[in-house]
Amino acid sequence: MGGIEFLKGHGTQNDFVLLPDPDGRLELTEARVAALCDRQRGLGADGVLRVVRSAALDVESEGEWFMDYRNADGSIAEMCGNGVRVFVRHLVDSGLVSEREFVIGTRAGDRPVRMHADGSVTVQMGPAAITGTSVTVVAGKPFSGVAVNVGNPHLVSVVDDDVDVLDLRDQPDFDSDVFPEGVNLEFINLLGDNAVKMRVHERGVGETRSCGTGTVAAVAAALHLAGTDTGEATVDIPGGRVVVEIRRGGSTLTGPAEIVARGELDETWWAGLG
């Protein structure tokens, strides 16, 4: 009996299971995604990237390939900046695309991408829109923050103490009236010299080593608080470093992407998850 192909990869240690499914034949249920991402009963990951042709899902996109992204709890998400880079690395390495610059489809819209010779990837992330302010509460302590939409919702809070001291093991509280679909919560230190340090608690996942859209939101919020809407900064996250540029009407994210394993899922295990 043949198995179900998978790959494992990460972008600044934000890790993913990739499922090549060009014709959209896999039944990717919430239970299966949650099991795959569980670090005891599955492979372990922050999310699942299904590699599927846009035409197979009847999605309107200029890109041949669509990144069907699911959070670790099985919920559907609009966009993932680190996931895009890993997705691109797989497409290029496997020969599914022959160019170094192309477009992929996401639920947040088309994303132009470019893979560099060193294996890093630049993603056109679209606009980072400041949408207001709100408050989150970590271990009983409130933090005000700037709300940013990068195709998915974020709340960015500048922290005076080192972000390393925050306890993000539990879900921080947030205003569900402001974020009815949940929110990614970024906590940042402003380091000066166009540099930011960040930790993140992602909706549907928990704390992760990195969040691509979160790094874009963090820089957009930092610039906004400094009284400008354009600029570039490095962002240090627990999993490494990325570079974010915010422009009027758009943004880019550049960082590494690694494929670390390939294999097959047992079909009996997969079928038993339903």
Coordinates of C-alpha atoms in Angstrom, one line a residue:
M1 CA 0.0 0.0 0.0
G2 CA 1.4 3.4 -1.0
G3 CA 1.6 6.2 1.6
I4 CA 0.7 9.9 1.4
E5 CA 3.7 12.0 0.5
F6 CA 4.8 14.7 3.0
L7 CA 7.7 17.1 3.6
K8 CA 8.7 18.9 6.7
G9 CA 10.2 22.4 6.6
H10 CA 10.6 25.6 8.5
G11 CA 11.1 29.3 8.1
T12 CA 13.0 30.8 11.0
Q13 CA 11.9 27.7 13.0
N14 CA 8.2 28.3 12.3
D15 CA 7.7 24.7 11.1
F16 CA 5.2 23.1 8.7
V17 CA 4.1 19.8 7.2
L18 CA 3.8 20.2 3.5
L19 CA 1.3 17.9 1.6
P20 CA 1.8 17.8 -2.1
D21 CA -1.7 17.4 -3.6
P22 CA -1.6 19.0 -7.1
D23 CA -5.1 17.8 -8.1
G24 CA -6.8 18.5 -4.8
R25 CA -7.6 14.9 -4.0
L26 CA -6.8 14.8 -0.3
E27 CA -9.6 15.2 2.2
L28 CA -7.9 17.5 4.6
T29 CA -10.1 17.4 7.7
E30 CA -9.6 19.5 10.8
A31 CA -8.9 16.2 12.7
R32 CA -6.2 15.2 10.3
V33 CA -4.5 18.5 10.4
A34 CA -4.6 18.6 14.2
A35 CA -3.1 15.1 14.4
L36 CA -0.4 15.9 11.9
C37 CA 0.7 19.0 13.9
D38 CA 0.6 17.3 17.3
R39 CA 4.1 16.7 18.5
Q40 CA 3.3 13.5 20.3
R41 CA 0.8 11.7 18.1
G42 CA 1.8 13.1 14.7
L43 CA 4.8 14.7 13.0
G44 CA 4.6 18.0 14.9
A45 CA 4.3 21.4 13.2
D46 CA 2.9 24.9 13.6
G47 CA 0.7 24.3 10.6
V48 CA 0.0 22.4 7.4
L49 CA 0.7 23.7 3.8
R50 CA -1.3 21.8 1.1
V51 CA 0.5 22.2 -2.2
V52 CA -2.4 22.3 -4.7
R53 CA -3.0 23.9 -8.1
S54 CA -5.3 26.9 -8.1
A55 CA -7.4 25.3 -10.8
A56 CA -8.1 22.2 -8.7
L57 CA -9.8 24.4 -6.1
D58 CA -11.4 26.7 -8.7
V59 CA -9.6 29.6 -7.2
E60 CA -9.1 32.8 -9.2
S61 CA -5.4 33.5 -9.1
E62 CA -2.6 34.5 -11.5
G63 CA -0.5 31.8 -9.8
E64 CA -0.6 28.1 -10.9
W65 CA -0.1 27.0 -7.3
F66 CA -2.2 27.8 -4.2
M67 CA -1.0 27.6 -0.6
D68 CA -3.9 26.0 1.3
Y69 CA -2.8 26.8 4.8
R70 CA -4.2 25.4 8.1
N71 CA -3.3 26.3 11.6
A72 CA -2.1 23.6 14.1
D73 CA -5.7 23.2 15.5
G74 CA -7.0 22.5 12.0
S75 CA -8.6 25.9 11.5
I76 CA -8.2 27.6 8.1
A77 CA -6.0 30.7 7.9
E78 CA -5.7 33.4 5.4
M79 CA -1.9 33.8 5.1
C80 CA 1.4 32.8 6.6
G81 CA 4.6 34.6 5.6
N82 CA 7.0 32.0 6.9
G83 CA 4.8 29.3 5.3
V84 CA 5.0 31.0 1.9
R85 CA 8.8 30.9 1.9
V86 CA 8.8 27.2 2.7
F87 CA 6.1 26.6 0.1
V88 CA 8.2 28.5 -2.5
R89 CA 11.4 26.6 -1.6
H90 CA 9.5 23.3 -2.2
L91 CA 8.1 24.4 -5.6
V92 CA 11.6 25.5 -6.8
D93 CA 13.5 22.5 -5.4
S94 CA 11.0 20.0 -6.8
G95 CA 10.9 21.5 -10.2
L96 CA 7.2 22.3 -10.0
V97 CA 8.2 25.8 -11.1
S98 CA 11.2 26.7 -13.3
E99 CA 11.4 30.4 -12.6
R100 CA 12.9 32.2 -9.6
E101 CA 10.2 34.9 -9.6
F102 CA 6.5 33.9 -9.8
V103 CA 3.1 34.3 -8.1
I104 CA 1.4 32.0 -5.7
G105 CA -2.2 32.1 -4.5
T106 CA -3.3 32.5 -0.9
R107 CA -6.6 33.2 0.8
A108 CA -5.3 36.7 1.4
G109 CA -4.7 37.2 -2.3
D110 CA -1.9 36.6 -4.8
R111 CA 1.6 36.9 -3.5
P112 CA 4.6 37.6 -5.9
V113 CA 7.7 35.8 -4.6
R114 CA 11.4 35.6 -5.5
M115 CA 13.8 32.9 -4.5
H116 CA 17.4 33.9 -4.0
A117 CA 20.6 31.9 -4.8
D118 CA 21.3 31.5 -1.0
G119 CA 17.9 29.8 -0.5
S120 CA 16.2 32.8 1.1
V121 CA 12.9 34.0 -0.2
T122 CA 11.4 37.5 -0.6
V123 CA 7.6 37.6 -0.5
Q124 CA 5.4 40.6 -1.5
M125 CA 3.2 40.6 1.5
G126 CA 0.7 43.2 0.4
P127 CA -0.4 46.2 2.5
A128 CA 0.0 46.3 6.3
A129 CA -3.0 48.4 7.3
I130 CA -3.2 50.1 10.7
T131 CA -6.8 49.5 11.9
G132 CA -6.9 50.9 15.4
T133 CA -5.8 50.0 18.9
S134 CA -6.8 47.4 21.5
V135 CA -5.5 45.7 24.6
T136 CA -4.3 42.3 25.5
V137 CA -3.7 40.8 28.9
V138 CA -0.7 38.5 29.7
A139 CA -0.7 36.8 33.1
G140 CA -3.0 39.5 34.5
K141 CA -1.0 42.4 33.1
P142 CA -2.6 44.6 30.3
F143 CA -0.6 45.7 27.3
S144 CA -2.0 48.3 24.8
G145 CA -1.3 47.6 21.2
V146 CA -1.7 48.7 17.6
A147 CA -4.0 46.6 15.5
V148 CA -2.6 45.7 12.0
N149 CA -4.1 43.8 9.2
V150 CA -1.7 41.9 6.9
G151 CA -4.3 39.8 5.3
N152 CA -4.9 38.4 8.8
P153 CA -5.4 40.2 12.1
H154 CA -2.6 41.2 14.5
L155 CA -2.2 43.2 17.7
V156 CA 1.3 44.6 18.3
S157 CA 2.3 45.7 21.8
V158 CA 5.6 47.5 22.5
V159 CA 7.0 46.2 25.8
D160 CA 9.5 48.1 28.0
D161 CA 10.9 45.0 29.7
D162 CA 12.7 42.3 27.6
V163 CA 10.1 40.3 25.8
D164 CA 12.0 37.2 26.9
V165 CA 10.4 37.5 30.4
L166 CA 6.8 37.2 29.2
D167 CA 4.9 34.0 30.0
L168 CA 3.1 33.2 26.7
R169 CA 2.3 29.5 27.6
D170 CA -1.4 30.3 27.9
Q171 CA -3.6 32.2 25.5
P172 CA -3.5 35.9 26.4
D173 CA -6.8 37.6 26.7
F174 CA -8.0 40.0 23.9
D175 CA -11.1 41.9 22.9
S176 CA -13.2 39.4 20.9
D177 CA -15.5 42.3 19.8
V178 CA -12.5 43.9 18.0
F179 CA -11.1 40.5 16.8
P180 CA -14.1 38.2 16.3
E181 CA -12.0 35.7 14.3
G182 CA -9.2 35.7 16.8
V183 CA -5.9 37.5 16.5
N184 CA -2.1 37.0 16.4
L185 CA -0.4 38.8 19.3
E186 CA 3.0 40.3 18.9
F187 CA 5.1 41.6 21.7
I188 CA 8.1 43.7 20.7
N189 CA 11.1 45.6 22.0
L190 CA 12.3 48.6 19.9
L191 CA 16.1 48.2 19.7
G192 CA 17.0 51.2 17.7
D193 CA 19.0 51.3 14.4
N194 CA 15.9 49.9 12.6
A195 CA 15.8 46.7 14.6
V196 CA 13.0 45.0 16.5
K197 CA 12.9 42.0 18.8
M198 CA 9.7 40.0 18.9
R199 CA 7.8 37.1 20.4
V200 CA 4.4 36.0 19.2
H201 CA 1.4 34.0 20.3
E202 CA -0.5 32.9 17.1
R203 CA -4.2 32.2 17.0
G204 CA -4.9 28.5 16.7
V205 CA -1.3 27.5 17.5
G206 CA 0.1 29.1 20.6
E207 CA 3.6 30.6 20.9
T208 CA 5.7 29.9 17.9
R209 CA 9.4 30.5 17.1
S210 CA 8.4 33.0 14.4
C211 CA 5.4 34.4 12.5
G212 CA 6.0 36.0 9.1
T213 CA 2.9 38.2 8.9
G214 CA 3.6 39.0 12.5
T215 CA 7.1 40.4 11.7
V216 CA 5.5 42.6 9.0
A217 CA 2.8 43.8 11.5
A218 CA 5.5 44.5 14.1
V219 CA 7.5 46.8 11.8
A220 CA 4.4 48.5 10.5
A221 CA 3.3 49.2 14.1
A222 CA 6.8 50.4 15.1
L223 CA 6.9 52.8 12.2
H224 CA 3.4 54.0 12.9
L225 CA 4.3 54.8 16.5
A226 CA 7.4 56.7 15.2
G227 CA 5.1 58.8 13.0
T228 CA 5.9 57.4 9.6
D229 CA 4.4 54.8 7.3
T230 CA 7.5 53.6 5.4
G231 CA 10.8 52.1 6.3
E232 CA 12.8 48.9 6.7
A233 CA 13.9 46.9 9.8
T234 CA 15.4 43.6 10.9
V235 CA 13.2 41.5 13.2
D236 CA 14.8 39.1 15.6
I237 CA 12.5 36.3 16.7
P238 CA 13.4 33.2 18.7
G239 CA 13.9 31.3 15.4
G240 CA 16.2 33.7 13.7
R241 CA 16.1 37.0 11.8
V242 CA 14.1 38.4 8.9
V243 CA 14.1 41.7 7.1
V244 CA 10.9 43.6 6.6
E245 CA 10.3 46.6 4.3
I246 CA 7.1 48.7 4.6
R247 CA 6.2 50.8 1.6
R248 CA 3.1 52.8 0.8
G249 CA 0.5 50.2 -0.4
G250 CA 2.8 47.2 0.2
S251 CA 5.4 45.4 2.1
T252 CA 8.1 42.7 1.7
L253 CA 9.4 39.9 3.9
T254 CA 12.8 38.3 3.3
G255 CA 14.1 35.4 5.2
P256 CA 15.4 31.8 5.1
A257 CA 13.4 28.7 4.1
E258 CA 14.5 25.1 4.8
I259 CA 13.2 21.7 3.8
V260 CA 14.4 19.2 6.4
A261 CA 12.7 15.9 5.6
R262 CA 10.6 13.9 3.2
G263 CA 8.5 10.8 3.7
E264 CA 5.2 9.0 3.5
L265 CA 2.3 9.1 6.0
D266 CA 0.7 5.7 6.7
E267 CA -2.6 5.5 4.9
T268 CA -4.2 3.4 7.6
W269 CA -3.3 6.0 10.2
W270 CA -4.6 8.8 7.9
A271 CA -7.9 7.0 7.2
G272 CA -8.5 6.3 10.9
L273 CA -8.5 10.0 11.7
G274 CA -11.6 10.6 9.5

